[in-house]
Short mmCIF file of N, CA and C in Angstrom, two decimals:
data_model
loop_
_atom_site.label_atom_id
_atom_site.label_comp_id
_atom_site.label_asym_id
_atom_site.label_seq_id
_atom_site.Cartn_x
_atom_site.Cartn_y
_atom_site.Cartn_z
N UNK A 1 36.15 82.45 38.93
CA UNK A 1 36.97 82.65 39.67
C UNK A 1 36.98 83.67 40.05
N UNK A 2 36.87 84.59 41.93
CA UNK A 2 36.58 85.68 43.09
C UNK A 2 38.02 86.05 42.61
N UNK A 3 38.65 85.02 42.61
CA UNK A 3 40.65 85.66 42.98
C UNK A 3 41.19 86.02 41.28
N UNK A 4 40.75 86.92 40.41
CA UNK A 4 41.03 86.58 38.99
C UNK A 4 40.88 88.45 39.34
N UNK A 5 42.17 88.09 38.89
CA UNK A 5 41.80 90.01 38.01
C UNK A 5 41.55 90.16 38.00
N UNK A 6 40.61 91.80 38.57
CA UNK A 6 39.55 92.43 38.76
C UNK A 6 38.15 92.81 36.77
N UNK A 7 40.22 93.87 37.04
CA UNK A 7 40.32 93.91 34.87
C UNK A 7 39.94 93.42 34.34
N UNK A 8 40.25 91.71 34.09
CA UNK A 8 40.05 90.61 33.06
C UNK A 8 37.94 90.34 33.93
N UNK A 9 38.34 90.03 34.88
CA UNK A 9 36.83 90.06 35.19
C UNK A 9 36.07 91.37 34.68
N UNK A 10 36.36 92.82 34.64
CA UNK A 10 35.46 93.89 33.58
C UNK A 10 35.75 92.76 32.49
N UNK A 11 36.36 92.54 31.51
CA UNK A 11 36.70 92.25 30.42
C UNK A 11 34.81 91.16 29.71
N UNK A 12 36.03 90.32 30.84
CA UNK A 12 34.93 89.58 31.05
C UNK A 12 33.65 89.59 30.74
N UNK A 13 33.50 90.08 31.91
CA UNK A 13 31.83 91.18 31.61
C UNK A 13 30.98 90.98 30.44
N UNK A 14 32.00 91.79 29.81
CA UNK A 14 31.46 92.88 28.45
C UNK A 14 30.88 91.81 27.61
N UNK A 15 31.68 90.68 26.71
CA UNK A 15 32.26 89.59 26.62
C UNK A 15 30.72 89.12 26.04
N UNK A 16 29.89 88.55 27.18
CA UNK A 16 29.24 88.04 26.10
C UNK A 16 28.43 88.38 25.75
N UNK A 17 28.06 88.93 26.16
CA UNK A 17 27.13 90.77 24.94
C UNK A 17 27.37 90.77 24.04
N UNK A 18 28.31 90.84 24.12
CA UNK A 18 29.09 91.72 22.71
C UNK A 18 28.96 90.72 21.95
N UNK A 19 29.56 88.75 22.52
CA UNK A 19 29.57 87.95 21.64
C UNK A 19 28.27 87.60 20.86
N UNK A 20 26.88 87.70 22.28
CA UNK A 20 25.40 87.53 21.25
C UNK A 20 25.60 88.86 20.56
N UNK A 21 25.42 89.98 20.88
CA UNK A 21 24.76 91.09 19.64
C UNK A 21 25.83 90.77 17.88
N UNK A 22 26.92 90.56 18.19
CA UNK A 22 27.28 90.07 17.59
C UNK A 22 27.14 88.80 15.78
N UNK A 23 25.86 87.65 17.53
CA UNK A 23 25.69 86.50 15.94
C UNK A 23 24.72 87.20 14.79
N UNK A 24 23.66 88.52 14.94
CA UNK A 24 22.83 88.81 14.04
C UNK A 24 23.81 88.74 13.24
N UNK A 25 25.03 90.07 13.08
CA UNK A 25 25.94 90.58 11.79
C UNK A 25 26.39 89.16 11.60
N UNK A 26 26.88 88.41 12.96
CA UNK A 26 28.04 87.19 11.03
C UNK A 26 27.05 86.50 10.74
N UNK A 27 25.10 85.73 10.88
CA UNK A 27 25.09 85.22 10.63
C UNK A 27 23.80 85.70 9.56
N UNK A 28 24.20 87.27 9.36
CA UNK A 28 23.86 88.03 8.04
C UNK A 28 25.00 87.60 7.18
N UNK A 29 26.55 87.85 7.14
CA UNK A 29 27.59 88.36 6.36
C UNK A 29 27.49 86.56 6.39
N UNK A 30 27.61 84.93 6.61
CA UNK A 30 27.30 84.05 6.51
C UNK A 30 26.61 84.28 5.10
N UNK A 31 24.88 84.29 5.52
CA UNK A 31 24.17 83.88 4.99
C UNK A 31 24.46 84.80 3.38
N UNK A 32 24.75 86.45 3.26
CA UNK A 32 25.38 87.34 2.25
C UNK A 32 26.49 85.88 1.10
N UNK A 33 27.62 85.54 1.98
CA UNK A 33 28.36 85.23 1.34
C UNK A 33 28.09 84.06 0.44
N UNK A 34 26.86 83.35 1.05
CA UNK A 34 26.74 82.11 0.90
C UNK A 34 26.00 81.77 -0.71
N UNK A 35 25.20 83.02 -0.35
CA UNK A 35 24.23 83.64 -1.66
C UNK A 35 24.58 84.40 -2.66
N UNK A 36 26.06 84.68 -2.14
CA UNK A 36 27.07 85.91 -3.06
C UNK A 36 26.12 87.00 -3.89
N UNK A 37 26.18 87.66 -2.76
CA UNK A 37 25.53 89.32 -2.64
C UNK A 37 26.68 89.74 -2.52
N UNK A 38 26.79 90.79 -3.12
CA UNK A 38 27.58 92.53 -2.83
C UNK A 38 27.88 92.26 -2.14
N UNK A 39 26.45 93.16 -0.72
CA UNK A 39 25.89 93.42 -0.34
C UNK A 39 27.01 91.99 0.76
N UNK A 40 27.39 91.19 0.85
CA UNK A 40 26.97 89.85 2.32
C UNK A 40 28.93 89.84 1.84
N UNK A 41 29.90 90.30 0.76
CA UNK A 41 30.51 90.86 0.29
C UNK A 41 31.17 91.48 0.99
N UNK A 42 30.20 92.69 1.48
CA UNK A 42 30.98 94.10 1.62
C UNK A 42 30.62 93.70 3.01
N UNK A 43 30.03 93.42 3.62
CA UNK A 43 29.56 93.69 5.05
C UNK A 43 31.19 92.58 5.98
N UNK A 44 30.97 90.82 4.13
CA UNK A 44 32.07 90.31 5.97
C UNK A 44 34.16 91.12 5.66
N UNK A 45 33.78 91.74 4.04
CA UNK A 45 35.49 92.64 4.11
C UNK A 45 35.63 93.65 5.08
N UNK A 46 33.76 94.17 5.89
CA UNK A 46 34.09 95.80 6.87
C UNK A 46 34.35 94.96 7.29
N UNK A 47 33.36 94.04 8.15
CA UNK A 47 33.80 93.66 9.73
C UNK A 47 35.06 92.52 9.36
N UNK A 48 36.27 92.10 8.76
CA UNK A 48 37.22 91.53 8.22
C UNK A 48 38.43 92.92 8.39
N UNK A 49 38.51 93.99 8.19
CA UNK A 49 39.02 95.52 8.27
C UNK A 49 39.31 95.76 9.66
N UNK A 50 37.47 95.84 10.20
CA UNK A 50 37.78 95.98 11.45
C UNK A 50 38.44 95.25 12.52
N UNK A 51 38.09 94.09 12.24
CA UNK A 51 39.08 93.07 13.05
C UNK A 51 40.47 93.19 13.23
N UNK A 52 40.67 93.25 12.08
CA UNK A 52 42.59 92.89 11.75
C UNK A 52 42.76 94.97 12.98
N UNK A 53 42.27 95.61 12.71
CA UNK A 53 42.29 96.92 13.29
C UNK A 53 42.45 96.94 15.32
N UNK A 54 41.67 96.02 14.68
CA UNK A 54 41.06 95.78 16.57
C UNK A 54 42.41 95.15 17.26
N UNK A 55 42.73 94.42 16.40
CA UNK A 55 43.60 93.17 16.74
C UNK A 55 44.91 93.44 16.89
N UNK A 56 45.31 94.23 15.64
CA UNK A 56 46.45 95.45 15.36
C UNK A 56 47.00 96.45 16.70
N UNK A 57 45.47 96.94 16.93
CA UNK A 57 45.46 97.94 18.35
C UNK A 57 46.08 97.48 19.86
N UNK A 58 45.13 95.59 19.89
CA UNK A 58 45.37 95.76 20.95
C UNK A 58 46.85 95.02 20.63
N UNK A 59 46.99 94.46 20.52
CA UNK A 59 48.88 94.18 20.32
C UNK A 59 49.76 94.74 20.29
N UNK A 60 49.20 96.34 20.05
CA UNK A 60 50.31 97.42 20.29
C UNK A 60 49.94 98.18 21.86
N UNK A 61 48.52 98.63 22.64
CA UNK A 61 48.46 98.05 23.69
C UNK A 61 49.04 97.23 24.56
N UNK A 62 49.31 96.05 24.70
CA UNK A 62 49.09 95.26 25.30
C UNK A 62 51.28 95.45 25.45
N UNK A 63 51.59 95.03 25.08
CA UNK A 63 53.10 94.47 24.13
C UNK A 63 54.05 95.82 23.98
N UNK A 64 54.85 95.03 23.64
CA UNK A 64 55.97 96.18 23.33
C UNK A 64 56.65 95.76 21.97
N UNK A 65 56.58 96.95 20.93
CA UNK A 65 56.44 97.18 19.61
C UNK A 65 56.51 95.68 18.54
N UNK A 66 58.44 95.28 19.41
CA UNK A 66 59.13 94.11 18.28
C UNK A 66 57.82 93.53 18.44
N UNK A 67 56.96 92.72 19.69
CA UNK A 67 56.52 91.70 20.28
C UNK A 67 54.95 92.23 19.42
N UNK A 68 54.30 93.23 19.19
CA UNK A 68 53.11 94.12 19.22
C UNK A 68 52.89 93.27 17.73
N UNK A 69 54.63 93.27 16.97
CA UNK A 69 53.89 93.33 15.13
C UNK A 69 54.52 92.07 15.46
N UNK A 70 54.83 90.67 15.62
CA UNK A 70 54.61 89.50 16.21
C UNK A 70 53.30 89.06 16.56
N UNK A 71 52.92 89.26 17.72
CA UNK A 71 51.35 88.61 17.70
C UNK A 71 50.06 89.17 16.13
N UNK A 72 50.76 90.86 16.07
CA UNK A 72 49.51 90.96 14.84
C UNK A 72 49.13 90.56 13.90
N UNK A 73 51.30 89.99 13.44
CA UNK A 73 51.05 89.93 12.32
C UNK A 73 50.26 88.36 12.70
N UNK A 74 50.74 87.81 13.66
CA UNK A 74 50.28 85.91 13.46
C UNK A 74 48.57 85.63 13.59
N UNK A 75 48.46 87.05 14.66
CA UNK A 75 46.38 86.49 15.29
C UNK A 75 46.03 87.55 13.97
N UNK A 76 46.66 88.34 12.67
CA UNK A 76 46.13 88.92 11.23
C UNK A 76 45.91 87.89 10.28
N UNK A 77 47.36 87.22 10.23
CA UNK A 77 47.11 86.00 9.44
C UNK A 77 45.87 85.56 8.37
N UNK A 78 45.12 84.47 9.02
CA UNK A 78 44.11 84.04 8.49
C UNK A 78 42.82 85.21 8.38
N UNK A 79 42.83 86.40 9.15
CA UNK A 79 41.88 87.73 8.21
C UNK A 79 42.04 88.56 7.22
N UNK A 80 43.64 88.59 7.11
CA UNK A 80 44.12 89.03 5.82
C UNK A 80 44.14 88.19 4.84
N UNK A 81 43.80 86.67 4.35
CA UNK A 81 44.49 86.05 3.71
C UNK A 81 42.69 86.51 3.01
N UNK A 82 41.97 86.42 4.20
CA UNK A 82 40.76 85.57 3.85
C UNK A 82 40.34 87.69 3.32
N UNK A 83 39.94 88.05 3.67
CA UNK A 83 40.30 89.50 3.15
C UNK A 83 40.42 90.15 1.23
N UNK A 84 42.00 89.00 0.93
CA UNK A 84 42.72 89.64 0.23
C UNK A 84 41.70 88.52 -1.43
N UNK A 85 41.29 87.57 -0.65
CA UNK A 85 39.75 86.53 -1.55
C UNK A 85 38.98 87.09 -2.08
N UNK A 86 39.13 87.84 -0.94
CA UNK A 86 37.15 89.12 -1.17
C UNK A 86 37.73 89.72 -1.88
N UNK A 87 38.55 90.34 -1.51
CA UNK A 87 39.04 91.23 -2.23
C UNK A 87 39.73 91.47 -4.15
N UNK A 88 40.13 90.15 -3.90
CA UNK A 88 40.22 89.89 -5.59
C UNK A 88 39.95 89.80 -6.83
N UNK A 89 39.61 90.84 -7.84
CA UNK A 89 38.82 91.12 -9.41
C UNK A 89 38.50 89.85 -9.30
N UNK A 90 38.63 88.46 -10.14
CA UNK A 90 37.86 87.46 -10.16
C UNK A 90 36.72 87.21 -9.16
N UNK A 91 36.83 87.22 -7.87
CA UNK A 91 36.24 87.40 -7.17
C UNK A 91 35.11 87.91 -6.58
N UNK A 92 35.08 88.85 -6.75
CA UNK A 92 34.70 89.81 -6.27
C UNK A 92 33.55 90.03 -7.35
N UNK A 93 34.34 89.67 -9.29
CA UNK A 93 33.01 89.59 -9.95
C UNK A 93 31.75 88.32 -9.65
N UNK A 94 33.05 87.37 -8.77
CA UNK A 94 31.51 85.99 -8.98
C UNK A 94 30.24 86.66 -7.78
N UNK A 95 30.44 88.12 -7.16
CA UNK A 95 29.41 87.76 -6.53
C UNK A 95 28.59 89.05 -6.98
N UNK A 96 29.58 89.63 -8.91
CA UNK A 96 28.52 90.85 -9.32
C UNK A 96 27.26 89.95 -10.23
N UNK A 97 25.84 90.32 -9.70
CA UNK A 97 24.54 89.12 -10.23
C UNK A 97 24.58 90.53 -11.74
#
C-alpha cells in the first residue's frame, strides 16, 4: 500500500526474507522433535527462548509497562507452555536414547 506508514513498509520488507530463512531451521526442529532426537529438543528450546525474549522486548518497546506486561503474557502463553513441556524431566528423558 503506497499510503502505508514508511516504518511499517520497512518492517514488512525484511519479514518475508526472514520467514524464508527460518523455514529450514523450523523444518529441522520439526524433524528432530518428530524423531525424538535430543538435538531437536535443544533447538526447539533455544527457538522458544529467543521467541519469548523477542516478544517481550517488542512489547516493552511498543507499549507502556502495564500494557506491555499484558501483551507479553498473552503472546507468550503458548511458547511458555511448550517450553515447560520440553523442559519437564519425563519429556527430557524420552528424548534420550
